[in-house]
Amino acid sequence: MKKILLIIACMGIGPVLAGGTAGVNTGSSMTMGPSSNIHSIESASNNPAMNSLLVADDEAWRFSYFPSIGFSAEFGDVENFSDDLDELIDIIDDSSSTNDSVSEVLERFNATLVKMGDSGYLKSTLGFGLPLPRLVHRSERLGASLGVSASMQQQVGVSVLDSELSFDEQNGTFATASSLYIKSGIEKSVSFSYSKPLRMLKNRGLPNEPKLYGGITARVISLSLSKQVSPLQQLDGRDVSAVLKDEYKTNLNESTKIGLDAGLVWDAGKYRLGLTIENINSPTFDYGDIGTNCELREENTASRSSCEAAALFIQQRGEIKARESHKMYARTRVDGLYHFNTRWVGTASLDLAKYNDIVGFENQWFHAATAYQFQNNIVPSLRAGFQRNMAGEKLSSVTLGVNLLKYFSLDMEYGLSSTSIDGTSAPRRFGIALGVEERF
């Protein structure tokens, strides 16, 4: 497990924070999902029309005090995936590190490599919303609400490109072209949003009369994408960090685009319905090229080996592409919120189509949750939820959240499917989110 965790750490999961596009909700949104919930300022990021509902009637501003953070991890359905990889790397580096016979090693790991290639992966996602720049202002003069937010996002995905393990009797060594395929993306964005009531209905002056709100968001997105192929034979632990970081930088491509979102919210007092269309203009970002011009790299180096390994799986196996783009396709989400009473609400949201995250995994999320508000500032609310990705691996999770001392939120995700890690059963998905923000 240690070598694989080192790989993820070397790709920057520690110092760089990540989120939304990758499919993790920060703060209390981890439990409540991307719903039209006025108790979290994150709702403005989920639907720009929510700006009009997030500021208290007797105030003009609402903002977050500290960063909101959300982290989640997901594992493929291969028992002890990372442990087996670590052991195989050790055997390739030193064939005497195992007591098994050559035939036993070949039989075991050739079968294991096929399984790893089919369903072995690690994916780590971390969401970070910056503090004071995340604010909403209601302008009486404009008759509208304005919002601004800034965030950083990153995702790292590690999968296996499998190839047969062989034994060289003359040298007494094992060898395989099997490699780790690592994709990562760092997204930095600043969003500007505008929303206002839409006067499409006749105002009859009745209490709790339904209102329709509309909003738009313009996001300046800087997205850095990199991918690399790292042969298992060079991951012997001596220079993993340097090799991975060098290849990451060599293959990195950064570009800046504009993304446009639009949303509607129908607020009827007792219930609320939302419609969001993200990435209307479908901005496209390119990965750095891999597996090309390998002859220009210095011979007998890790960089040359990585390039040639990539070329093998591109030209001979056709499993990956030398040139690839991440297109943020326009996607639509619907959501609803219902007040059972003044303290108890239920929410649900649904992506209407599949989409790929930064590292190419399919997503289509359904969220359902409930929350209860108490009349105290020590534990002002409790919430619980369920979420399911209806695409890809189709994993489900339960979520729990609590607010403490009025401003602090803590939410956790626990997957309903399990696998074995270091010999211990563990959920295939887990996550945690923290937030500090003004509430009303």
GROMACS .gro file of C-alpha atoms in nm:
model
  440
    1MET     CA    1   0.000   0.000   0.000
    2LYS     CA    2   0.286   0.239   0.083
    3LYS     CA    3   0.420   0.272  -0.274
    4ILE     CA    4   0.076   0.344  -0.420
    5LEU     CA    5   0.002   0.603  -0.154
    6LEU     CA    6   0.339   0.761  -0.229
    7ILE     CA    7   0.244   0.780  -0.596
    8ILE     CA    8  -0.074   0.972  -0.512
    9ALA     CA    9   0.115   1.199  -0.273
   10CYS     CA   10   0.379   1.271  -0.536
   11MET     CA   11   0.108   1.382  -0.777
   12GLY     CA   12   0.023   1.665  -0.539
   13ILE     CA   13  -0.278   1.543  -0.345
   14GLY     CA   14  -0.132   1.684  -0.024
   15PRO     CA   15  -0.055   2.051  -0.096
   16VAL     CA   16  -0.312   2.113  -0.367
   17LEU     CA   17  -0.684   2.099  -0.301
   18ALA     CA   18  -0.968   2.003  -0.528
   19GLY     CA   19  -1.337   1.952  -0.593
   20GLY     CA   20  -1.663   2.028  -0.777
   21THR     CA   21  -1.594   1.922  -1.135
   22ALA     CA   22  -1.446   1.605  -0.994
   23GLY     CA   23  -1.764   1.513  -0.816
   24VAL     CA   24  -1.720   1.598  -0.446
   25ASN     CA   25  -1.935   1.847  -0.256
   26THR     CA   26  -1.772   2.064   0.008
   27GLY     CA   27  -1.915   2.167   0.345
   28SER     CA   28  -2.269   2.054   0.431
   29SER     CA   29  -2.333   1.991   0.060
   30MET     CA   30  -2.156   1.655   0.101
   31THR     CA   31  -2.473   1.534   0.274
   32MET     CA   32  -2.739   1.762   0.125
   33GLY     CA   33  -2.604   1.731  -0.230
   34PRO     CA   34  -2.635   2.009  -0.491
   35SER     CA   35  -2.978   2.112  -0.365
   36SER     CA   36  -3.158   2.449  -0.332
   37ASN     CA   37  -3.080   2.468   0.038
   38ILE     CA   38  -3.068   2.819   0.188
   39HIS     CA   39  -2.874   2.702   0.495
   40SER     CA   40  -2.550   2.665   0.297
   41ILE     CA   41  -2.379   2.928   0.085
   42GLU     CA   42  -2.253   2.639  -0.129
   43SER     CA   43  -2.600   2.642  -0.289
   44ALA     CA   44  -2.494   2.945  -0.492
   45SER     CA   45  -2.224   2.729  -0.654
   46ASN     CA   46  -2.478   2.457  -0.727
   47ASN     CA   47  -2.736   2.691  -0.886
   48PRO     CA   48  -2.668   3.061  -0.960
   49ALA     CA   49  -3.037   3.147  -0.912
   50MET     CA   50  -2.995   3.063  -0.542
   51ASN     CA   51  -2.809   3.391  -0.485
   52SER     CA   52  -3.149   3.560  -0.457
   53LEU     CA   53  -3.247   3.339  -0.162
   54LEU     CA   54  -2.927   3.321   0.042
   55VAL     CA   55  -2.923   3.664   0.210
   56ALA     CA   56  -3.145   3.726   0.512
   57ASP     CA   57  -3.425   3.982   0.467
   58ASP     CA   58  -3.265   4.234   0.705
   59GLU     CA   59  -2.912   4.201   0.562
   60ALA     CA   60  -2.731   4.279   0.239
   61TRP     CA   61  -2.434   4.040   0.258
   62ARG     CA   62  -2.356   3.676   0.324
   63PHE     CA   63  -2.010   3.520   0.314
   64SER     CA   64  -1.797   3.230   0.432
   65TYR     CA   65  -1.547   3.289   0.711
   66PHE     CA   66  -1.305   3.008   0.640
   67PRO     CA   67  -1.237   2.759   0.359
   68SER     CA   68  -1.488   2.480   0.301
   69ILE     CA   69  -1.325   2.145   0.231
   70GLY     CA   70  -1.449   1.815   0.093
   71PHE     CA   71  -1.245   1.498   0.040
   72SER     CA   72  -1.342   1.161  -0.103
   73ALA     CA   73  -1.159   0.849  -0.217
   74GLU     CA   74  -1.273   0.555  -0.429
   75PHE     CA   75  -1.119   0.212  -0.484
   76GLY     CA   76  -1.168  -0.046  -0.756
   77ASP     CA   77  -1.326  -0.381  -0.675
   78VAL     CA   78  -0.999  -0.575  -0.655
   79GLU     CA   79  -0.915  -0.729  -0.318
   80ASN     CA   80  -0.589  -0.587  -0.179
   81PHE     CA   81  -0.525  -0.410  -0.511
   82SER     CA   82  -0.249  -0.183  -0.382
   83ASP     CA   83  -0.092  -0.453  -0.162
   84ASP     CA   84  -0.060  -0.690  -0.459
   85LEU     CA   85   0.096  -0.414  -0.667
   86ASP     CA   86   0.345  -0.333  -0.393
   87GLU     CA   87   0.443  -0.699  -0.364
   88LEU     CA   88   0.481  -0.736  -0.741
   89ILE     CA   89   0.702  -0.425  -0.757
   90ASP     CA   90   0.923  -0.575  -0.485
   91ILE     CA   91   0.949  -0.908  -0.673
   92ILE     CA   92   1.044  -0.733  -0.999
   93ASP     CA   93   1.308  -0.535  -0.814
   94ASP     CA   94   1.438  -0.841  -0.625
   95SER     CA   95   1.323  -1.190  -0.723
   96SER     CA   96   1.454  -1.328  -0.393
   97SER     CA   97   1.197  -1.122  -0.198
   98THR     CA   98   0.945  -1.406  -0.237
   99ASN     CA   99   0.955  -1.768  -0.123
  100ASP     CA  100   0.717  -1.879  -0.401
  101SER     CA  101   0.849  -2.073  -0.699
  102VAL     CA  102   0.880  -1.910  -1.042
  103SER     CA  103   0.574  -2.095  -1.170
  104GLU     CA  104   0.370  -1.993  -0.865
  105VAL     CA  105   0.468  -1.626  -0.907
  106LEU     CA  106   0.384  -1.631  -1.279
  107GLU     CA  107   0.052  -1.808  -1.227
  108ARG     CA  108  -0.054  -1.582  -0.941
  109PHE     CA  109   0.046  -1.244  -1.079
  110ASN     CA  110  -0.054  -1.300  -1.440
  111ALA     CA  111  -0.405  -1.369  -1.317
  112THR     CA  112  -0.386  -1.077  -1.075
  113LEU     CA  113  -0.262  -0.836  -1.343
  114VAL     CA  114  -0.560  -0.917  -1.567
  115LYS     CA  115  -0.797  -0.840  -1.279
  116MET     CA  116  -0.613  -0.518  -1.202
  117GLY     CA  117  -0.633  -0.411  -1.563
  118ASP     CA  118  -1.008  -0.476  -1.569
  119SER     CA  119  -1.119  -0.312  -1.245
  120GLY     CA  120  -0.824  -0.200  -1.034
  121TYR     CA  121  -0.806   0.173  -0.973
  122LEU     CA  122  -0.763   0.439  -0.707
  123LYS     CA  123  -0.927   0.779  -0.734
  124SER     CA  124  -0.880   1.062  -0.489
  125THR     CA  125  -1.072   1.390  -0.491
  126LEU     CA  126  -1.044   1.694  -0.266
  127GLY     CA  127  -1.255   2.011  -0.280
  128PHE     CA  128  -1.149   2.350  -0.149
  129GLY     CA  129  -1.361   2.665  -0.153
  130LEU     CA  130  -1.169   2.979  -0.063
  131PRO     CA  131  -1.310   3.191   0.224
  132LEU     CA  132  -1.387   3.565   0.198
  133PRO     CA  133  -1.403   3.569  -0.184
  134ARG     CA  134  -1.706   3.338  -0.146
  135LEU     CA  135  -1.982   3.591  -0.085
  136VAL     CA  136  -2.330   3.698  -0.195
  137HIS     CA  137  -2.461   4.056  -0.202
  138ARG     CA  138  -2.822   4.161  -0.249
  139SER     CA  139  -2.845   4.499  -0.419
  140GLU     CA  140  -3.171   4.688  -0.371
  141ARG     CA  141  -3.052   4.934  -0.632
  142LEU     CA  142  -3.010   4.668  -0.899
  143GLY     CA  143  -3.301   4.457  -0.781
  144ALA     CA  144  -3.071   4.157  -0.807
  145SER     CA  145  -2.815   3.953  -0.614
  146LEU     CA  146  -2.448   3.925  -0.703
  147GLY     CA  147  -2.210   3.649  -0.606
  148VAL     CA  148  -1.839   3.578  -0.630
  149SER     CA  149  -1.642   3.270  -0.533
  150ALA     CA  150  -1.295   3.125  -0.583
  151SER     CA  151  -1.190   2.763  -0.560
  152MET     CA  152  -0.914   2.514  -0.634
  153GLN     CA  153  -0.984   2.165  -0.761
  154GLN     CA  154  -0.774   1.858  -0.822
  155GLN     CA  155  -0.830   1.492  -0.897
  156VAL     CA  156  -0.587   1.203  -0.930
  157GLY     CA  157  -0.677   0.867  -1.084
  158VAL     CA  158  -0.444   0.564  -1.090
  159SER     CA  159  -0.527   0.253  -1.295
  160VAL     CA  160  -0.329  -0.044  -1.431
  161LEU     CA  161  -0.232  -0.118  -1.790
  162ASP     CA  162  -0.166  -0.491  -1.769
  163SER     CA  163   0.083  -0.698  -1.965
  164GLU     CA  164   0.214  -1.052  -1.915
  165LEU     CA  165   0.472  -1.120  -1.645
  166SER     CA  166   0.771  -1.326  -1.766
  167PHE     CA  167   1.084  -1.477  -1.612
  168ASP     CA  168   1.437  -1.448  -1.754
  169GLU     CA  169   1.611  -1.773  -1.653
  170GLN     CA  170   1.954  -1.645  -1.756
  171ASN     CA  171   1.939  -1.338  -1.531
  172GLY     CA  172   1.697  -1.483  -1.275
  173THR     CA  173   1.466  -1.182  -1.296
  174PHE     CA  174   1.098  -1.117  -1.354
  175ALA     CA  175   0.982  -0.860  -1.609
  176THR     CA  176   0.657  -0.711  -1.735
  177ALA     CA  177   0.549  -0.415  -1.943
  178SER     CA  178   0.259  -0.361  -1.700
  179SER     CA  179   0.239   0.001  -1.596
  180LEU     CA  180   0.046   0.245  -1.385
  181TYR     CA  181  -0.162   0.494  -1.584
  182ILE     CA  182  -0.187   0.816  -1.385
  183LYS     CA  183  -0.412   1.107  -1.480
  184SER     CA  184  -0.448   1.427  -1.282
  185GLY     CA  185  -0.601   1.768  -1.315
  186ILE     CA  186  -0.573   2.089  -1.114
  187GLU     CA  187  -0.852   2.341  -1.167
  188LYS     CA  188  -0.840   2.696  -1.036
  189SER     CA  189  -1.146   2.909  -1.095
  190VAL     CA  190  -1.307   3.239  -1.008
  191SER     CA  191  -1.684   3.265  -1.054
  192PHE     CA  192  -1.908   3.568  -1.092
  193SER     CA  193  -2.284   3.517  -1.067
  194TYR     CA  194  -2.599   3.725  -1.107
  195SER     CA  195  -2.957   3.640  -1.016
  196LYS     CA  196  -3.292   3.812  -0.978
  197PRO     CA  197  -3.665   3.739  -0.956
  198LEU     CA  198  -3.824   3.675  -1.295
  199ARG     CA  199  -4.158   3.852  -1.331
  200MET     CA  200  -4.321   3.588  -1.546
  201LEU     CA  201  -4.619   3.542  -1.315
  202LYS     CA  202  -4.888   3.787  -1.213
  203ASN     CA  203  -4.820   3.907  -0.858
  204ARG     CA  204  -5.145   3.883  -0.666
  205GLY     CA  205  -4.996   4.002  -0.335
  206LEU     CA  206  -5.079   3.677  -0.156
  207PRO     CA  207  -4.860   3.548   0.131
  208ASN     CA  208  -4.608   3.278   0.032
  209GLU     CA  209  -4.688   3.337  -0.333
  210PRO     CA  210  -4.462   3.124  -0.558
  211LYS     CA  211  -4.170   3.309  -0.713
  212LEU     CA  212  -3.940   3.221  -0.999
  213TYR     CA  213  -3.573   3.320  -0.984
  214GLY     CA  214  -3.315   3.305  -1.260
  215GLY     CA  215  -2.936   3.326  -1.250
  216ILE     CA  216  -2.621   3.301  -1.459
  217THR     CA  217  -2.259   3.235  -1.371
  218ALA     CA  218  -1.940   3.309  -1.563
  219ARG     CA  219  -1.637   3.111  -1.450
  220VAL     CA  220  -1.276   3.187  -1.541
  221ILE     CA  221  -1.122   2.838  -1.538
  222SER     CA  222  -0.753   2.756  -1.541
  223LEU     CA  223  -0.713   2.381  -1.583
  224SER     CA  224  -0.377   2.200  -1.571
  225LEU     CA  225  -0.394   1.844  -1.704
  226SER     CA  226  -0.126   1.578  -1.706
  227LYS     CA  227  -0.110   1.205  -1.764
  228GLN     CA  228   0.173   0.957  -1.760
  229VAL     CA  229   0.254   0.589  -1.791
  230SER     CA  230   0.492   0.455  -1.525
  231PRO     CA  231   0.628   0.100  -1.574
  232LEU     CA  232   0.614  -0.109  -1.257
  233GLN     CA  233   0.980  -0.196  -1.310
  234GLN     CA  234   1.089   0.159  -1.230
  235LEU     CA  235   0.875   0.193  -0.916
  236ASP     CA  236   1.124   0.023  -0.686
  237GLY     CA  237   1.098   0.292  -0.419
  238ARG     CA  238   1.439   0.452  -0.470
  239ASP     CA  239   1.342   0.744  -0.693
  240VAL     CA  240   0.964   0.720  -0.729
  241SER     CA  241   0.903   1.077  -0.616
  242ALA     CA  242   1.155   1.237  -0.854
  243VAL     CA  243   1.047   1.025  -1.152
  244LEU     CA  244   0.677   1.094  -1.111
  245LYS     CA  245   0.719   1.465  -1.052
  246ASP     CA  246   0.950   1.503  -1.352
  247GLU     CA  247   0.712   1.316  -1.582
  248TYR     CA  248   0.416   1.511  -1.445
  249LYS     CA  249   0.585   1.841  -1.532
  250THR     CA  250   0.705   1.716  -1.872
  251ASN     CA  251   0.352   1.611  -1.975
  252LEU     CA  252   0.168   1.905  -1.816
  253ASN     CA  253  -0.055   2.129  -2.024
  254GLU     CA  254  -0.233   2.434  -1.880
  255SER     CA  255  -0.499   2.649  -2.046
  256THR     CA  256  -0.760   2.904  -1.942
  257LYS     CA  257  -1.119   2.913  -2.066
  258ILE     CA  258  -1.456   3.063  -1.972
  259GLY     CA  259  -1.740   2.841  -1.850
  260LEU     CA  260  -2.104   2.951  -1.843
  261ASP     CA  261  -2.380   2.817  -1.616
  262ALA     CA  262  -2.748   2.907  -1.586
  263GLY     CA  263  -3.015   2.817  -1.335
  264LEU     CA  264  -3.379   2.854  -1.234
  265VAL     CA  265  -3.538   2.819  -0.891
  266TRP     CA  266  -3.914   2.796  -0.830
  267ASP     CA  267  -3.976   2.889  -0.466
  268ALA     CA  268  -4.325   2.813  -0.336
  269GLY     CA  269  -4.252   2.843   0.036
  270LYS     CA  270  -4.350   2.487   0.123
  271TYR     CA  271  -4.132   2.347  -0.153
  272ARG     CA  272  -3.856   2.457  -0.391
  273LEU     CA  273  -3.759   2.325  -0.736
  274GLY     CA  274  -3.432   2.391  -0.915
  275LEU     CA  275  -3.292   2.347  -1.266
  276THR     CA  276  -2.924   2.399  -1.345
  277ILE     CA  277  -2.737   2.378  -1.675
  278GLU     CA  278  -2.361   2.375  -1.626
  279ASN     CA  279  -2.094   2.437  -1.889
  280ILE     CA  280  -2.339   2.565  -2.149
  281ASN     CA  281  -2.053   2.653  -2.383
  282SER     CA  282  -1.871   2.318  -2.327
  283PRO     CA  283  -1.512   2.446  -2.280
  284THR     CA  284  -1.240   2.201  -2.386
  285PHE     CA  285  -0.897   2.153  -2.228
  286ASP     CA  286  -0.607   1.946  -2.363
  287TYR     CA  287  -0.388   1.700  -2.178
  288GLY     CA  288  -0.017   1.701  -2.237
  289ASP     CA  289   0.094   1.450  -2.503
  290ILE     CA  290   0.251   1.118  -2.403
  291GLY     CA  291   0.432   0.842  -2.594
  292THR     CA  292   0.560   1.072  -2.872
  293ASN     CA  293   0.916   1.162  -2.980
  294CYS     CA  294   1.064   0.917  -2.731
  295GLU     CA  295   1.389   0.906  -2.930
  296LEU     CA  296   1.455   1.266  -2.828
  297ARG     CA  297   1.480   1.168  -2.462
  298GLU     CA  298   1.804   1.054  -2.306
  299GLU     CA  299   1.861   0.678  -2.330
  300ASN     CA  300   1.849   0.452  -2.023
  301THR     CA  301   1.655   0.701  -1.817
  302ALA     CA  302   1.323   0.674  -1.635
  303SER     CA  303   1.183   0.945  -1.862
  304ARG     CA  304   1.269   0.742  -2.175
  305SER     CA  305   1.123   0.425  -2.020
  306SER     CA  306   0.796   0.602  -1.934
  307CYS     CA  307   0.767   0.743  -2.286
  308GLU     CA  308   0.834   0.405  -2.449
  309ALA     CA  309   0.589   0.230  -2.218
  310ALA     CA  310   0.323   0.484  -2.316
  311ALA     CA  311   0.404   0.430  -2.685
  312LEU     CA  312   0.359   0.054  -2.638
  313PHE     CA  313   0.007   0.087  -2.496
  314ILE     CA  314  -0.081   0.352  -2.757
  315GLN     CA  315   0.057   0.202  -3.080
  316GLN     CA  316   0.055  -0.173  -3.018
  317ARG     CA  317  -0.222  -0.221  -2.764
  318GLY     CA  318  -0.449   0.073  -2.851
  319GLU     CA  319  -0.558   0.108  -2.488
  320ILE     CA  320  -0.478   0.478  -2.441
  321LYS     CA  321  -0.433   0.786  -2.658
  322ALA     CA  322  -0.127   0.998  -2.716
  323ARG     CA  323  -0.336   1.313  -2.747
  324GLU     CA  324  -0.648   1.361  -2.538
  325SER     CA  325  -0.884   1.640  -2.436
  326HIS     CA  326  -1.118   1.689  -2.144
  327LYS     CA  327  -1.439   1.848  -2.263
  328MET     CA  328  -1.673   1.988  -2.001
  329TYR     CA  329  -1.992   1.892  -2.181
  330ALA     CA  330  -2.308   2.085  -2.098
  331ARG     CA  331  -2.500   1.892  -1.834
  332THR     CA  332  -2.837   1.944  -1.670
  333ARG     CA  333  -2.937   1.878  -1.311
  334VAL     CA  334  -3.276   1.900  -1.140
  335ASP     CA  335  -3.335   1.923  -0.767
  336GLY     CA  336  -3.615   1.967  -0.518
  337LEU     CA  337  -3.661   2.061  -0.153
  338TYR     CA  338  -3.969   2.008   0.064
  339HIS     CA  339  -4.046   2.154   0.408
  340PHE     CA  340  -4.220   1.890   0.620
  341ASN     CA  341  -4.246   2.163   0.884
  342THR     CA  342  -4.051   2.476   0.980
  343ARG     CA  343  -3.758   2.269   1.108
  344TRP     CA  344  -3.753   1.953   0.895
  345VAL     CA  345  -3.669   1.943   0.523
  346GLY     CA  346  -3.605   1.678   0.260
  347THR     CA  347  -3.401   1.728  -0.058
  348ALA     CA  348  -3.318   1.537  -0.376
  349SER     CA  349  -3.114   1.606  -0.690
  350LEU     CA  350  -3.040   1.418  -1.011
  351ASP     CA  351  -2.799   1.458  -1.303
  352LEU     CA  352  -3.000   1.399  -1.619
  353ALA     CA  353  -2.708   1.258  -1.820
  354LYS     CA  354  -2.367   1.098  -1.780
  355TYR     CA  355  -2.048   1.303  -1.786
  356ASN     CA  356  -1.677   1.236  -1.739
  357ASP     CA  357  -1.480   1.388  -1.454
  358ILE     CA  358  -1.130   1.531  -1.495
  359VAL     CA  359  -0.959   1.191  -1.500
  360GLY     CA  360  -1.212   1.023  -1.729
  361PHE     CA  361  -1.442   0.835  -1.489
  362GLU     CA  362  -1.816   0.836  -1.567
  363ASN     CA  363  -2.052   1.020  -1.333
  364GLN     CA  364  -2.428   1.063  -1.301
  365TRP     CA  365  -2.525   1.136  -0.943
  366PHE     CA  366  -2.847   1.100  -0.750
  367HIS     CA  367  -2.867   1.255  -0.403
  368ALA     CA  368  -3.141   1.237  -0.139
  369ALA     CA  369  -3.114   1.384   0.210
  370THR     CA  370  -3.303   1.517   0.508
  371ALA     CA  371  -3.207   1.776   0.772
  372TYR     CA  372  -3.357   1.891   1.101
  373GLN     CA  373  -3.296   2.235   1.253
  374PHE     CA  374  -3.282   2.269   1.634
  375GLN     CA  375  -3.337   2.579   1.846
  376ASN     CA  376  -2.987   2.601   1.989
  377ASN     CA  377  -2.642   2.712   1.878
  378ILE     CA  378  -2.451   2.411   2.011
  379VAL     CA  379  -2.596   2.156   1.767
  380PRO     CA  380  -2.818   2.366   1.539
  381SER     CA  381  -2.879   2.091   1.283
  382LEU     CA  382  -2.843   1.723   1.200
  383ARG     CA  383  -2.866   1.570   0.852
  384ALA     CA  384  -2.846   1.234   0.679
  385GLY     CA  385  -2.840   1.138   0.314
  386PHE     CA  386  -2.794   0.878   0.043
  387GLN     CA  387  -2.611   0.915  -0.288
  388ARG     CA  388  -2.553   0.689  -0.586
  389ASN     CA  389  -2.346   0.721  -0.899
  390MET     CA  390  -2.571   0.572  -1.166
  391ALA     CA  391  -2.281   0.551  -1.414
  392GLY     CA  392  -1.943   0.381  -1.405
  393GLU     CA  393  -1.907   0.150  -1.107
  394LYS     CA  394  -2.255   0.249  -0.980
  395LEU     CA  395  -2.144   0.285  -0.619
  396SER     CA  396  -2.374   0.405  -0.340
  397SER     CA  397  -2.296   0.580  -0.012
  398VAL     CA  398  -2.468   0.705   0.299
  399THR     CA  399  -2.382   1.046   0.440
  400LEU     CA  400  -2.417   1.203   0.784
  401GLY     CA  401  -2.366   1.563   0.889
  402VAL     CA  402  -2.389   1.789   1.191
  403ASN     CA  403  -2.351   2.158   1.261
  404LEU     CA  404  -2.167   2.261   1.577
  405LEU     CA  405  -2.159   2.595   1.756
  406LYS     CA  406  -2.378   2.753   1.487
  407TYR     CA  407  -2.109   2.806   1.222
  408PHE     CA  408  -1.912   2.478   1.194
  409SER     CA  409  -2.025   2.186   0.978
  410LEU     CA  410  -1.887   1.832   0.969
  411ASP     CA  411  -2.008   1.574   0.714
  412MET     CA  412  -1.896   1.220   0.635
  413GLU     CA  413  -1.954   0.972   0.351
  414TYR     CA  414  -1.940   0.592   0.388
  415GLY     CA  415  -1.969   0.360   0.089
  416LEU     CA  416  -2.212   0.068   0.088
  417SER     CA  417  -1.981  -0.152  -0.122
  418SER     CA  418  -1.661  -0.286   0.035
  419THR     CA  419  -1.324  -0.426  -0.067
  420SER     CA  420  -1.012  -0.544   0.115
  421ILE     CA  421  -0.727  -0.302   0.187
  422ASP     CA  422  -0.421  -0.427   0.378
  423GLY     CA  423  -0.625  -0.737   0.458
  424THR     CA  424  -0.904  -0.540   0.622
  425SER     CA  425  -1.253  -0.483   0.483
  426ALA     CA  426  -1.307  -0.118   0.393
  427PRO     CA  427  -1.570   0.082   0.200
  428ARG     CA  428  -1.492   0.142  -0.165
  429ARG     CA  429  -1.589   0.506  -0.115
  430PHE     CA  430  -1.539   0.730   0.185
  431GLY     CA  431  -1.519   1.103   0.240
  432ILE     CA  432  -1.523   1.390   0.486
  433ALA     CA  433  -1.617   1.757   0.454
  434LEU     CA  434  -1.569   2.060   0.678
  435GLY     CA  435  -1.716   2.408   0.653
  436VAL     CA  436  -1.736   2.736   0.844
  437GLU     CA  437  -1.989   2.992   0.721
  438GLU     CA  438  -2.256   3.241   0.819
  439ARG     CA  439  -2.603   3.089   0.853
  440PHE     CA  440  -2.955   3.216   0.895
   0.00000   0.00000   0.00000
